[in-house]
XYZ file of C-alpha atoms in Angstrom:
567
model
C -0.078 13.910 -30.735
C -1.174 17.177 -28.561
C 2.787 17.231 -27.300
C 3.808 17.517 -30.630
C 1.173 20.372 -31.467
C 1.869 22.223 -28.370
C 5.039 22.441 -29.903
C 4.081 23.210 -33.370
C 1.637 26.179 -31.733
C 4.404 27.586 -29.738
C 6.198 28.359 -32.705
C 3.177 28.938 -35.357
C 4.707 31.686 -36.993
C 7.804 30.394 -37.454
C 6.147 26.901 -38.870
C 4.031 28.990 -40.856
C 6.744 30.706 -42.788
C 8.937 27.497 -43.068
C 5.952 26.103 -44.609
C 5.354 28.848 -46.587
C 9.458 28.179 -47.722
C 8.720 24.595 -47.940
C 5.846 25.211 -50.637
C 7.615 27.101 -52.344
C 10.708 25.264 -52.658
C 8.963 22.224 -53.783
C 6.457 23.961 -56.516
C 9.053 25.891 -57.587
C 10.999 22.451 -58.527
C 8.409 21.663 -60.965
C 8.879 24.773 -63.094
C 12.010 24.450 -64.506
C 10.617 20.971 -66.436
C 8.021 23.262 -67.749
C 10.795 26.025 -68.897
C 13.113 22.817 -70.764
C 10.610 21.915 -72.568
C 9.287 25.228 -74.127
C 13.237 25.664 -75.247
C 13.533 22.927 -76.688
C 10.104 22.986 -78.863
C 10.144 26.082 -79.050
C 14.099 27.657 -78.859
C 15.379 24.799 -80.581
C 14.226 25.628 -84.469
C 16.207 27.466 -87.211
C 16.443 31.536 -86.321
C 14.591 31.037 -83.016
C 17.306 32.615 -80.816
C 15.935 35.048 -79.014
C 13.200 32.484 -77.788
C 15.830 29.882 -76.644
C 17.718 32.762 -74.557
C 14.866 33.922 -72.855
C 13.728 29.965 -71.650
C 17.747 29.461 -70.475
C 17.397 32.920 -68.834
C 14.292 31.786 -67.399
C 15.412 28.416 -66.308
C 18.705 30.296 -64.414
C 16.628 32.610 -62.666
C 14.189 29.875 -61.415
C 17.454 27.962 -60.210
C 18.851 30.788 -58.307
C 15.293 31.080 -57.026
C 15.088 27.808 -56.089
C 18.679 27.838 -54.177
C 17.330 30.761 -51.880
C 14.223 28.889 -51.107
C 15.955 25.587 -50.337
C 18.615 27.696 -48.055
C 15.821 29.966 -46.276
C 13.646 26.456 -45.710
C 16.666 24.737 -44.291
C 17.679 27.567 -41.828
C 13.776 27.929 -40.943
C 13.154 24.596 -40.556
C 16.877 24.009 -38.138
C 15.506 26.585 -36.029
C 12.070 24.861 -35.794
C 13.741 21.738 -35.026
C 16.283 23.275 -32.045
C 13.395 25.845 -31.020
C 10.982 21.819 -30.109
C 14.173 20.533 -28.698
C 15.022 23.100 -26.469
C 11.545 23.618 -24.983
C 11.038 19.935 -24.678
C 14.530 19.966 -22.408
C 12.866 22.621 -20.312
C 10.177 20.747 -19.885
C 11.893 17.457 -18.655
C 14.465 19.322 -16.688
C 11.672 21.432 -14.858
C 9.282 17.812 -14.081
C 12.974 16.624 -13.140
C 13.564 19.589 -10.930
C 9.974 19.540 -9.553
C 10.191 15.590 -8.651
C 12.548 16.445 -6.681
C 13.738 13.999 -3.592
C 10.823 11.777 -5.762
C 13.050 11.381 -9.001
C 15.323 8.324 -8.507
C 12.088 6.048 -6.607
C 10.218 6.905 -9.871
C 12.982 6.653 -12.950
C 15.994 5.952 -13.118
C 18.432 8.666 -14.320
C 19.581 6.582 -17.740
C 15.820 6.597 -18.314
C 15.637 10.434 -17.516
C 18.992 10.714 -19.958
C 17.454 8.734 -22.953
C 14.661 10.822 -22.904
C 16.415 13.871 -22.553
C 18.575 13.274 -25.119
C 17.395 10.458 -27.694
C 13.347 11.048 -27.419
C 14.122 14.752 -27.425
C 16.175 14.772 -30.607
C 13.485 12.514 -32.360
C 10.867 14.721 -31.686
C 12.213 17.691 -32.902
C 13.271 16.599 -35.756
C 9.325 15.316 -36.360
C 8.867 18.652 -36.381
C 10.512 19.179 -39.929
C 7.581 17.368 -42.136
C 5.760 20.844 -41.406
C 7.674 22.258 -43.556
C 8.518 19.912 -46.698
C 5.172 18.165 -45.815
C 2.772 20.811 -46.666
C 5.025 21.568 -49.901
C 5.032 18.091 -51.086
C 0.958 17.865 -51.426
C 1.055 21.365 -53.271
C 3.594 20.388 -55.599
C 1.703 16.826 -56.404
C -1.571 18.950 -56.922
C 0.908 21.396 -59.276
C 2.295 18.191 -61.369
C -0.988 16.565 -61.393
C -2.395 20.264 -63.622
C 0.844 20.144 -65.898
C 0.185 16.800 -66.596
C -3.300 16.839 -67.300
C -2.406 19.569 -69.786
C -0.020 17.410 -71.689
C -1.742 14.314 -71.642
C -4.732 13.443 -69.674
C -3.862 9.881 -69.372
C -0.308 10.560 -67.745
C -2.552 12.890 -65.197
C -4.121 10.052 -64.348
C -1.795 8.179 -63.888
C 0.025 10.091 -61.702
C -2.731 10.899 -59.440
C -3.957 7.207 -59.211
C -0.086 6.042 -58.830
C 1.495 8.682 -55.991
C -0.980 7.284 -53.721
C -0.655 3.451 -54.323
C 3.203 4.461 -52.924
C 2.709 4.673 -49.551
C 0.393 1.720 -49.529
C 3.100 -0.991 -48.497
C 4.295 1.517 -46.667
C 1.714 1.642 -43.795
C 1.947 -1.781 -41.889
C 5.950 -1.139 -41.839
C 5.214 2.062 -39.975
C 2.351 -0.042 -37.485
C 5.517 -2.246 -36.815
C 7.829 0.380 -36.593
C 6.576 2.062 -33.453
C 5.976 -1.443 -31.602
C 9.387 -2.294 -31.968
C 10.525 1.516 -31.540
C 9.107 1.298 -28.052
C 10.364 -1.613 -26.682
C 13.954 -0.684 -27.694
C 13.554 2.925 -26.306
C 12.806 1.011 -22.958
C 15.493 -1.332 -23.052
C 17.916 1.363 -24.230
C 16.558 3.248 -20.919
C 16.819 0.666 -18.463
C 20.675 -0.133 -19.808
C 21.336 3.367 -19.450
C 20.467 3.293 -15.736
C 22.236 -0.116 -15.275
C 25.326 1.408 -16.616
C 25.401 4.516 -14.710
C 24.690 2.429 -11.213
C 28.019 0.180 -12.145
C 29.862 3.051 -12.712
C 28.754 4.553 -9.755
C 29.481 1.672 -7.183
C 32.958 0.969 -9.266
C 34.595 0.687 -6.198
C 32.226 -1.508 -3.621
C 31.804 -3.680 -6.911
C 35.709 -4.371 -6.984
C 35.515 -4.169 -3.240
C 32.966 -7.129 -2.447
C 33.904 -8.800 -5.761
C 31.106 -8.165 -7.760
C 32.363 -6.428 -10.785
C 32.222 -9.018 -13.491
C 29.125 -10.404 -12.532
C 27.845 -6.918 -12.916
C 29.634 -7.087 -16.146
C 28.246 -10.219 -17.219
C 24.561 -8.305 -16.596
C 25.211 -5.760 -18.298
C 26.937 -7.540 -21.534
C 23.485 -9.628 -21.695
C 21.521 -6.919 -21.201
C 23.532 -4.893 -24.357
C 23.320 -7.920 -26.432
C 19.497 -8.060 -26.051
C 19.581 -4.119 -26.944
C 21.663 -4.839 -29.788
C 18.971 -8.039 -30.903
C 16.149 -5.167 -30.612
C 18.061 -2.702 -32.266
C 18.387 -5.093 -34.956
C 14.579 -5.692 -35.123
C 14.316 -1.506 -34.918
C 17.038 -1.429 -37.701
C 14.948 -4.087 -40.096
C 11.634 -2.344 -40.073
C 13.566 0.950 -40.817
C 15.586 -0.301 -43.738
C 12.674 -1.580 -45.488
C 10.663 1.607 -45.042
C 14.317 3.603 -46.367
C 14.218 0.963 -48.956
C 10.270 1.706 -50.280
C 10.929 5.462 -49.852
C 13.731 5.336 -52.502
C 12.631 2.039 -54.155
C 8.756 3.054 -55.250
C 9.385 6.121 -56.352
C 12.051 5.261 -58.975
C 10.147 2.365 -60.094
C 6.793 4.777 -60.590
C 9.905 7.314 -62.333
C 10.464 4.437 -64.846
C 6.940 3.309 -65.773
C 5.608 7.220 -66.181
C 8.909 7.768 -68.387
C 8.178 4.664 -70.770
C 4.617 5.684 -71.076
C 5.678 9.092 -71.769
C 8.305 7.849 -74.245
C 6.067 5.732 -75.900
C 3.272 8.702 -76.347
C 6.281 10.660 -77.716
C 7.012 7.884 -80.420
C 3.406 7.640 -81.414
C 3.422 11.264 -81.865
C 0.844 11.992 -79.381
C 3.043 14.249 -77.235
C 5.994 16.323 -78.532
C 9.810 15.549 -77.957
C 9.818 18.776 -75.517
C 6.522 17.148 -73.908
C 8.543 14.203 -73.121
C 11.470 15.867 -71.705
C 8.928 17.939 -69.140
C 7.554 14.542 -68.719
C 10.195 13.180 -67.678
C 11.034 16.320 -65.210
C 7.650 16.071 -63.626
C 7.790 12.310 -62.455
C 11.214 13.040 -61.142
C 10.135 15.919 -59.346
C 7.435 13.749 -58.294
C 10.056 11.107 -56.291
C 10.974 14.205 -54.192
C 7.486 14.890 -52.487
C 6.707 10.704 -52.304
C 9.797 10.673 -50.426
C 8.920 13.340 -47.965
C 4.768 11.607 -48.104
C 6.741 8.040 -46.725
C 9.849 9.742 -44.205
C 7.127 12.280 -43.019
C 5.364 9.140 -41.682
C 8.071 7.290 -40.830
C 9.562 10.085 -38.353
C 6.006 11.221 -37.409
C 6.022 7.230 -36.443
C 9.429 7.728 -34.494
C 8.404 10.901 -32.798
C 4.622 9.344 -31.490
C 6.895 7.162 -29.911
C 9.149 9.783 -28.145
C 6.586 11.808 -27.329
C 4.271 9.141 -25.112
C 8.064 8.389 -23.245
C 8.363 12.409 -22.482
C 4.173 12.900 -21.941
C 4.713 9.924 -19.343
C 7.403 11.445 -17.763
C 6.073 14.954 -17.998
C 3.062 12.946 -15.889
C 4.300 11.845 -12.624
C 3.086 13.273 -9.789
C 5.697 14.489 -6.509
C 5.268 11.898 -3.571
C 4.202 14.656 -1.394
C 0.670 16.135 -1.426
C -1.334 19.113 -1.015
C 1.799 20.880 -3.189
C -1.041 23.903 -4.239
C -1.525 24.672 -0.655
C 0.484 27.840 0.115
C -0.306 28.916 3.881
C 2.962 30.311 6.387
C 4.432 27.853 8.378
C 4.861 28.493 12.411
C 6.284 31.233 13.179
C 8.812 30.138 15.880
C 10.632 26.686 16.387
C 7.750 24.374 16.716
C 7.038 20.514 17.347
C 6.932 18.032 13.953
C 5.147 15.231 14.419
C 4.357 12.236 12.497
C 1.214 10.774 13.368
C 1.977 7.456 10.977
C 5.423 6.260 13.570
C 4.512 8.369 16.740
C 7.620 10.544 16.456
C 7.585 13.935 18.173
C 10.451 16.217 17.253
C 10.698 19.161 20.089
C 12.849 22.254 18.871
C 16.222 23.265 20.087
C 17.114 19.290 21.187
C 19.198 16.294 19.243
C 16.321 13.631 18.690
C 17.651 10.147 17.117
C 15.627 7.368 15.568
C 17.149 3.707 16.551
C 14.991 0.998 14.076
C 16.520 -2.207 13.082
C 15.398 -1.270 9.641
C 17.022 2.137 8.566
C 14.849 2.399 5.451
C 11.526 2.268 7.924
C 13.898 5.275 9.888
C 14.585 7.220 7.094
C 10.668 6.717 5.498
C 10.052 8.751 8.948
C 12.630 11.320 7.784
C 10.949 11.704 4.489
C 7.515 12.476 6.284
C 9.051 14.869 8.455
C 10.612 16.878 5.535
C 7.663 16.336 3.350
C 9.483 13.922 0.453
C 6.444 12.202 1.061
C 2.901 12.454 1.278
C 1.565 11.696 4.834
C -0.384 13.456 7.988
C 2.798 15.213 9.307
C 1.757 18.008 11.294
C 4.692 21.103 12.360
C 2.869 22.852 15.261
C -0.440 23.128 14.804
C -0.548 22.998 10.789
C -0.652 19.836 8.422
C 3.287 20.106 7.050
C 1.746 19.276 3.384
C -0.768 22.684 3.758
C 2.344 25.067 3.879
C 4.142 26.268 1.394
C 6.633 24.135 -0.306
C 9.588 26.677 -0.844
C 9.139 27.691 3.282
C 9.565 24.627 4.325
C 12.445 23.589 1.533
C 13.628 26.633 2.979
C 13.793 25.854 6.967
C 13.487 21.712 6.966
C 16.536 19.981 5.274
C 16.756 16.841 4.862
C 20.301 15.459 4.955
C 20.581 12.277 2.949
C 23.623 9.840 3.255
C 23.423 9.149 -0.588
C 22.436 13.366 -1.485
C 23.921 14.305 -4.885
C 27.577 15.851 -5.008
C 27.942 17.911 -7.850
C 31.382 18.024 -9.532
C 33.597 21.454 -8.874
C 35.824 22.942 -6.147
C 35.035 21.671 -3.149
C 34.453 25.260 -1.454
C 31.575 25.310 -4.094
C 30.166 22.097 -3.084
C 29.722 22.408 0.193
C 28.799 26.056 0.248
C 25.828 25.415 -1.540
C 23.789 28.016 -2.623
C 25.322 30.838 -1.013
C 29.529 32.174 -0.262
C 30.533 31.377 2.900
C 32.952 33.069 4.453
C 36.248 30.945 5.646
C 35.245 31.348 9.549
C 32.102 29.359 9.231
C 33.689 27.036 6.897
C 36.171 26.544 9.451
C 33.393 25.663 12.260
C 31.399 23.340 10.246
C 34.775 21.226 8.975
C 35.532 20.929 12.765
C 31.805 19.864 13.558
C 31.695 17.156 10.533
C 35.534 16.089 11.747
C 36.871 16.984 8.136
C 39.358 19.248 8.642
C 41.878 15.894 7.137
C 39.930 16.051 4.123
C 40.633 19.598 3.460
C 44.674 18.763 4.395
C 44.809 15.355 2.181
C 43.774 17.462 -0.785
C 46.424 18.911 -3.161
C 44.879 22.542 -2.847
C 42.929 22.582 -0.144
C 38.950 23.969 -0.596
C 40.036 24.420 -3.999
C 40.962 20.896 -4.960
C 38.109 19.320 -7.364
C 35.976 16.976 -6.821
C 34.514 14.657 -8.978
C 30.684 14.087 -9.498
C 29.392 12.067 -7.102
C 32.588 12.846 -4.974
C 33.874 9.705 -6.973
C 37.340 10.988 -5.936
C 36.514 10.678 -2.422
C 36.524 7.895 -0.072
C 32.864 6.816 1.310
C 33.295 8.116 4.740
C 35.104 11.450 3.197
C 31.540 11.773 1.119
C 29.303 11.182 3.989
C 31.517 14.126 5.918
C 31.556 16.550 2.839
C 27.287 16.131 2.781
C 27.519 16.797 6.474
C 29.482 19.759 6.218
C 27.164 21.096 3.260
C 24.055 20.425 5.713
C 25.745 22.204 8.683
C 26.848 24.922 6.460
C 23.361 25.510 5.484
C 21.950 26.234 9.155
C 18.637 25.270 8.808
C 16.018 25.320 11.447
C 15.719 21.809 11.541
C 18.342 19.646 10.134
C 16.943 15.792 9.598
C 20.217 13.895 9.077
C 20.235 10.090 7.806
C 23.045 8.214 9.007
C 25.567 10.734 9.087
C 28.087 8.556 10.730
C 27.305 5.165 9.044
C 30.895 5.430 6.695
C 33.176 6.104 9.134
C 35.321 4.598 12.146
C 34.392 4.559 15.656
C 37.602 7.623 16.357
C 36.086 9.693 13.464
C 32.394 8.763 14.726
C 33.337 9.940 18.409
C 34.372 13.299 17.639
C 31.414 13.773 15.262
C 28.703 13.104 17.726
C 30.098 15.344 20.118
C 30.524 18.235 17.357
C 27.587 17.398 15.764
C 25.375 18.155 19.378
C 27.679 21.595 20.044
C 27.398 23.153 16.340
C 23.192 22.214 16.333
C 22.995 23.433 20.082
C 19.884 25.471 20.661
C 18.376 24.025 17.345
C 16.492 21.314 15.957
C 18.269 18.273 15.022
C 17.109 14.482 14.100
C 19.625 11.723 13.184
C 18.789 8.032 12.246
C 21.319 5.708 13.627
C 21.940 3.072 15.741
C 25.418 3.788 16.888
C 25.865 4.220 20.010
C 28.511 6.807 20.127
C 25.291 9.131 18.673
C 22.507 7.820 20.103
C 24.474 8.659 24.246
C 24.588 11.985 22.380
C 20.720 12.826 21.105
C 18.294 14.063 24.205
C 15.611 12.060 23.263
C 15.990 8.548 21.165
C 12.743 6.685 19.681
C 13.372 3.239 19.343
C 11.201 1.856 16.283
C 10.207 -1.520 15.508
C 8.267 -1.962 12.152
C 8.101 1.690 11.386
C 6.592 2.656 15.132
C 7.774 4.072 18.452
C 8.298 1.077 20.778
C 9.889 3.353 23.183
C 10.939 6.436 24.303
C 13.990 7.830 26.863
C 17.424 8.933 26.791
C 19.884 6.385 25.724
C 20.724 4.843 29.078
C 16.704 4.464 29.923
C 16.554 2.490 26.705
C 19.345 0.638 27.818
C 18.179 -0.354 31.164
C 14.334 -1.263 30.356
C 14.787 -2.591 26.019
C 16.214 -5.491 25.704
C 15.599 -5.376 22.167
C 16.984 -1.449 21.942
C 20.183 -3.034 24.062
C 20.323 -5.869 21.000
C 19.990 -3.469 18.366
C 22.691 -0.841 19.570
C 25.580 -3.836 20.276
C 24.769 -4.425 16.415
C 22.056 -7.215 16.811
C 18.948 -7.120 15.719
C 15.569 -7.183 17.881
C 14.374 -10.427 16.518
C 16.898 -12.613 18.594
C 15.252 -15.238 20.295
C 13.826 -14.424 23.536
C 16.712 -16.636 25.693
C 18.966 -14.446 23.843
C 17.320 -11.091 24.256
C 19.169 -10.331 28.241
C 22.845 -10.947 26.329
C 25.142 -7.630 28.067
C 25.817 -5.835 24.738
C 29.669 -5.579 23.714
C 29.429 -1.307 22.621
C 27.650 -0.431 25.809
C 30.173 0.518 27.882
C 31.533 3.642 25.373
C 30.820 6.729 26.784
């Protein structure tokens, strides 16, 4: 309920005068009742002329009055509604944008689209019964005073009746936000299933899998559909009693009315404003039982986006805002026991890569931990510096859809010379020459027209166009074949000479390459050396590398490894 004031506040005056509209609108739609009946008991009489013009004049002008209000209202009222959805967008896209490297291990992105989108739209169009809303109790209070001075008995009628209305209205709205929630999750969760079988289209068809994805993601629509159902119930009884009540209460105030009118009690004219005022009545219930029913709908949206809007980034200290070091220092991560020393090629060898890359994400603070880079806790300095100078390289980073000159220059235009250099260090120059116009050839989001290993090359080429001081690369080599791997370890090592550089791998065409490998069991150094001194004194590292694992048994552990011999 706050997230929907904040965004009633932020817009007050606007509100204000679309409630002002509203008002209007609505009282104004009891007059002309009042105007029909004073011609006819008053206009329509022998020689009376002049009186029945100036009612019929009357009644016009209150129509065209009542046309500019309902126009002005509307276009007040859109703009209310885009004004809530466009700042609620902000919002999620700036959480979204300050998650960062944190978004996908906390929501999926069909979750992060249905709210976006769906939850976004609902909300602002909850927005609207601040308009209408404040009208429709002014014009009851209006009728109510008309009434009473026709007929005190109709007045109280009225007033007790409006009210009853929305009584059987109430436990359908409970209802309607139990059931509202559960589908928004489901719908969420589909979303994301969807997207992640469109995105692994091909290993799906590769390994087989496709139609048992399929299969997962039929059931899963058909329970959507089964809530949606429930969702669509609840509603359609609440549509129902919106339209339902009020024409029944229409009918009942009308044949009261009409008898009074037989009886002689009220006059024929009395009647017909009678008449006009319960049906101008069914307007405002309306509004009293779809005011609740979207303020139901949007109390729902709202806790999805204030949830959202609530996670927290995985790394801390994120207020801190001191300098990092000033020259190339070491990074160290107390939690594994890895010390990266500037200007070398360090690799991480685990049998796990996750536990390797969780080291990564410490290092280049995606994480909260004790990382320290010199003498200062990495978490203490300021997150844009180190964004800045520390990039993390991911094998699965985001490849945005455009030419591919834009997608691996990044942020900045790079000039054809250094795109030249960082092709030959990523071994990519036969991407460039398979593509029908070269840098200028599109690629899809998600490089979905790209092989795997051409991916994994175009992310590497991105990182090494970027030059950062310390490049922390995750398996930059895992997608490709042992040729393509070759030539990339040794251009990898000349284009990051003289800087810092940390790969995760266990190949050993890179690992012969790094200065320093730190072979990690569970998550922690078990060794240090160069590749060759792990060789010699690890039997485990020697397991690992020759694509075992280090929990062979121990007979098994002295076995000469088949890839050791590769230079």
């Amino acid at each position: 309920m706050r997230y929907l004031w904040w965004l009633i506040i932020c817009q007050r005056r606007r509100i204000a005068a679309g409630s002002l509209l509203g008002s209007a609108w609505m009282v104004c739609l009891t007059l002309p009742p009042y105007l029909l009946s004073r011609a006819i008991d008053d206009g329509l009489q022998p020689g009376r002329w002049p009186a029945l013009t100036g009612w019929v004049a009357a009644l016009l002008g209150v129509g065209v009055l009542n046309a500019w209000l309902a126009i002005m209202r509307h276009r007040t009222m859109t703009r209310v509604r885009l004004d809530a959805a466009f700042r609620s967008v902000r919002a999620v896209v700036t959480q979204a944008t300050r998650l960062g490297g944190a978004l996908p291990r906390r929501v999926t992105a069909g979750e992060v689209v249905t709210i976006g989108f769906g939850d976004v739209a609902v909300i602002a169009n909850t927005l609207t019964i601040t308009g209408p809303g404040v009208g429709a109790v002014l014009a009851f209070v209006v009728v109510a005073a008309l009434l009473l001075a026709v007929e005190p008995l109709l007045a109280a009628v009225v007033l007790l009746g409006v009210p009853l209305l929305a009584v059987p209205v109430g436990p359908l709205l409970g209802r309607l936000q139990g059931v509202e929630a559960t589908y928004r999750e489901r719908q969420g969760g589909l979303a994301g299933r969807f997207e992640d079988m469109v995105g692994g289209l091909r290993v799906l068809n590769g390994i087989g899998g496709k139609e048992v994805y399929a299969e997962r993601y039929r059931r899963g629509s058909q329970e959507l559909r089964a809530e949606g159902y429930r969702v669509g119930a609840v509603t359609s009884w609440i549509q129902a009693l919106g339209v339902g009540l009020p024409t029944l209460f229409l009918g009942a105030v009308t044949w009261l009315a009409a008898r009074m009118a037989a009886q002689g009690t009220i006059s024929v004219g009395e009647l017909v404003a009678v008449y006009g005022y319960a049906a101008v009545l069914v307007v405002p219930v309306e509004f009293f039982i779809e005011g609740g029913y979207g303020l139901s709908r949007g109390l729902v949206a709202a806790r999805r986006v204030i949830r959202f809007l609530g996670l927290e980034p995985d790394s801390a200290g994120g207020g801190a805002a001191a300098d990092g070091p000033e020259s190339p220092s070491t990074l160290r991560d107390p939690e594994s026991g890895v010390e990266v020393v500037p200007g070398r090629l360090t690799a991480l060898a685990g049998a796990r890569p996750s536990q390797s890359a969780a080291v990564v994400e410490r290092l280049g603070r995606f994480t909260g931990s004790a990382a320290t880079w010199g003498a200062i806790r990495l978490d203490e300095i300021d997150l844009t510096q180190v964004r800045r100078r520390i990039l993390v390289a991911d094998n699965e980073a985001d490849l945005f859809a455009g030419p591919l000159r834009e997608v691996i220059g990044g942020a900045r235009d790079r000039d054809e010379e250094s795109i030249g250099r960082a092709l030959y260090a990523a071994a990519a120059q036969d991407i460039v020459r398979g593509l029908p116009d070269g840098l200028d050839s599109r690629v899809d989001a998600q490089g979905r027209n790209l092989s795997g290993g051409q991916r994994q090359r175009v992310r590497l080429v991105r990182a090494l166009l970027a030059d950062p001081e310390v490049l922390l690369a995750v398996e930059p080599t895992s997608a490709v074949d042992a040729h393509t791997e070759a030539a990339m370890a040794s251009r990898l090592r000349a284009a990051r000479s003289g800087r810092t550089t940390v790969v995760t791998s266990t190949s050993p065409l890179l690992l012969d390459r790094a200065d320093t490998v730190y072979y990690l069991v569970d998550g922690r150094v078990a060794a240090v050396g160069s590749h060759r001194e792990l060789l010699d004194r690890e039997p485990g590292y020697r397991l690992l590398v020759s694509r075992g694992t280090d929990e062979e048994p121990a007979d098994e552990r002295d076995v000469p490894p088949s890839r050791e011999a590769v230079p």
